[in-house]
Amino acid sequence: MPPRPNGGVLAVQKLKTALTSALALRSTEGVTAIEYGLIAALIAVAIIAAVTLLGVDLSQTFNMIAGELSNATSL
C-alpha cells in the first residue's frame, strides 16, 4: 500500500490535539486542587486569628463576670 501524501501530517495533528487535550484536562485538575488548598489555608488562618483575638477578650469578660459574681455573693 503506497503512503498517502498527507496521512502522516494528519496523524501528527490528531496526536498533537489528543495530547494537548489531555494536558489541558490534567492541568485544570491540578490548578483546582491548588486553589482549594489555598482557600482552606486562608480559612484556617482566619479561624486562628479570630480565636486568638476573641480568646483574650473572652477570658477578660469571664474574669470580670466571675469577679462581679463573687462581689455579689459577699454582699
Tab-separated table of C-alpha atoms in Angstrom:
chain	number	residue	atom	x	y	z
A	1	MET	CA	0.000	0.000	0.000
A	2	PRO	CA	1.607	3.307	-1.012
A	3	PRO	CA	1.810	6.030	1.653
A	4	ARG	CA	-0.648	8.867	1.421
A	5	PRO	CA	0.884	12.306	0.946
A	6	ASN	CA	-0.931	13.935	3.904
A	7	GLY	CA	-1.554	10.808	6.004
A	8	GLY	CA	1.444	11.358	8.257
A	9	VAL	CA	0.668	15.027	8.786
A	10	LEU	CA	-2.934	14.217	9.687
A	11	ALA	CA	-1.815	11.575	12.193
A	12	VAL	CA	0.612	14.007	13.816
A	13	GLN	CA	-2.099	16.660	14.054
A	14	LYS	CA	-4.501	14.188	15.681
A	15	LEU	CA	-1.820	13.089	18.129
A	16	LYS	CA	-0.968	16.696	18.945
A	17	THR	CA	-4.656	17.518	19.521
A	18	ALA	CA	-5.103	14.480	21.773
A	19	LEU	CA	-2.019	15.313	23.841
A	20	THR	CA	-2.991	18.961	24.148
A	21	SER	CA	-6.479	17.992	25.334
A	22	ALA	CA	-5.099	15.520	27.852
A	23	LEU	CA	-2.620	18.046	29.241
A	24	ALA	CA	-5.297	20.737	29.455
A	25	LEU	CA	-7.562	18.474	31.496
A	26	ARG	CA	-4.738	17.392	33.738
A	27	SER	CA	-3.501	20.904	34.417
A	28	THR	CA	-7.033	22.122	35.191
A	29	GLU	CA	-7.457	19.468	37.865
A	30	GLY	CA	-4.123	20.406	39.411
A	31	VAL	CA	-5.000	24.085	39.471
A	32	THR	CA	-8.347	23.329	41.112
A	33	ALA	CA	-6.666	21.297	43.842
A	34	ILE	CA	-4.171	24.088	44.489
A	35	GLU	CA	-6.983	26.645	44.672
A	36	TYR	CA	-8.899	24.522	47.193
A	37	GLY	CA	-5.728	24.141	49.243
A	38	LEU	CA	-5.156	27.894	49.281
A	39	ILE	CA	-8.775	28.548	50.274
A	40	ALA	CA	-8.502	26.022	53.126
A	41	ALA	CA	-5.258	27.628	54.301
A	42	LEU	CA	-6.807	31.113	54.293
A	43	ILE	CA	-9.826	29.870	56.238
A	44	ALA	CA	-7.511	28.237	58.785
A	45	VAL	CA	-5.540	31.471	59.206
A	46	ALA	CA	-8.784	33.432	59.677
A	47	ILE	CA	-10.027	30.972	62.300
A	48	ILE	CA	-6.717	31.057	64.189
A	49	ALA	CA	-6.697	34.866	64.155
A	50	ALA	CA	-10.318	35.080	65.330
A	51	VAL	CA	-9.804	32.584	68.146
A	52	THR	CA	-6.624	34.333	69.249
A	53	LEU	CA	-8.268	37.755	69.329
A	54	LEU	CA	-11.539	36.593	70.866
A	55	GLY	CA	-9.771	34.309	73.332
A	56	VAL	CA	-8.220	37.266	75.152
A	57	ASP	CA	-11.491	39.192	75.182
A	58	LEU	CA	-13.477	36.192	76.361
A	59	SER	CA	-11.001	35.474	79.121
A	60	GLN	CA	-11.222	39.064	80.364
A	61	THR	CA	-15.022	39.014	80.138
A	62	PHE	CA	-15.320	35.766	82.122
A	63	ASN	CA	-12.891	37.067	84.740
A	64	MET	CA	-14.958	40.270	85.063
A	65	ILE	CA	-18.192	38.266	85.437
A	66	ALA	CA	-16.575	35.957	87.983
A	67	GLY	CA	-15.392	38.986	89.972
A	68	GLU	CA	-18.862	40.580	89.866
A	69	LEU	CA	-20.487	37.329	90.966
A	70	SER	CA	-18.067	36.897	93.858
A	71	ASN	CA	-18.736	40.506	94.931
A	72	ALA	CA	-22.497	39.992	94.664
A	73	THR	CA	-22.449	36.842	96.818
A	74	SER	CA	-20.348	38.522	99.518
A	75	LEU	CA	-22.924	41.315	99.994
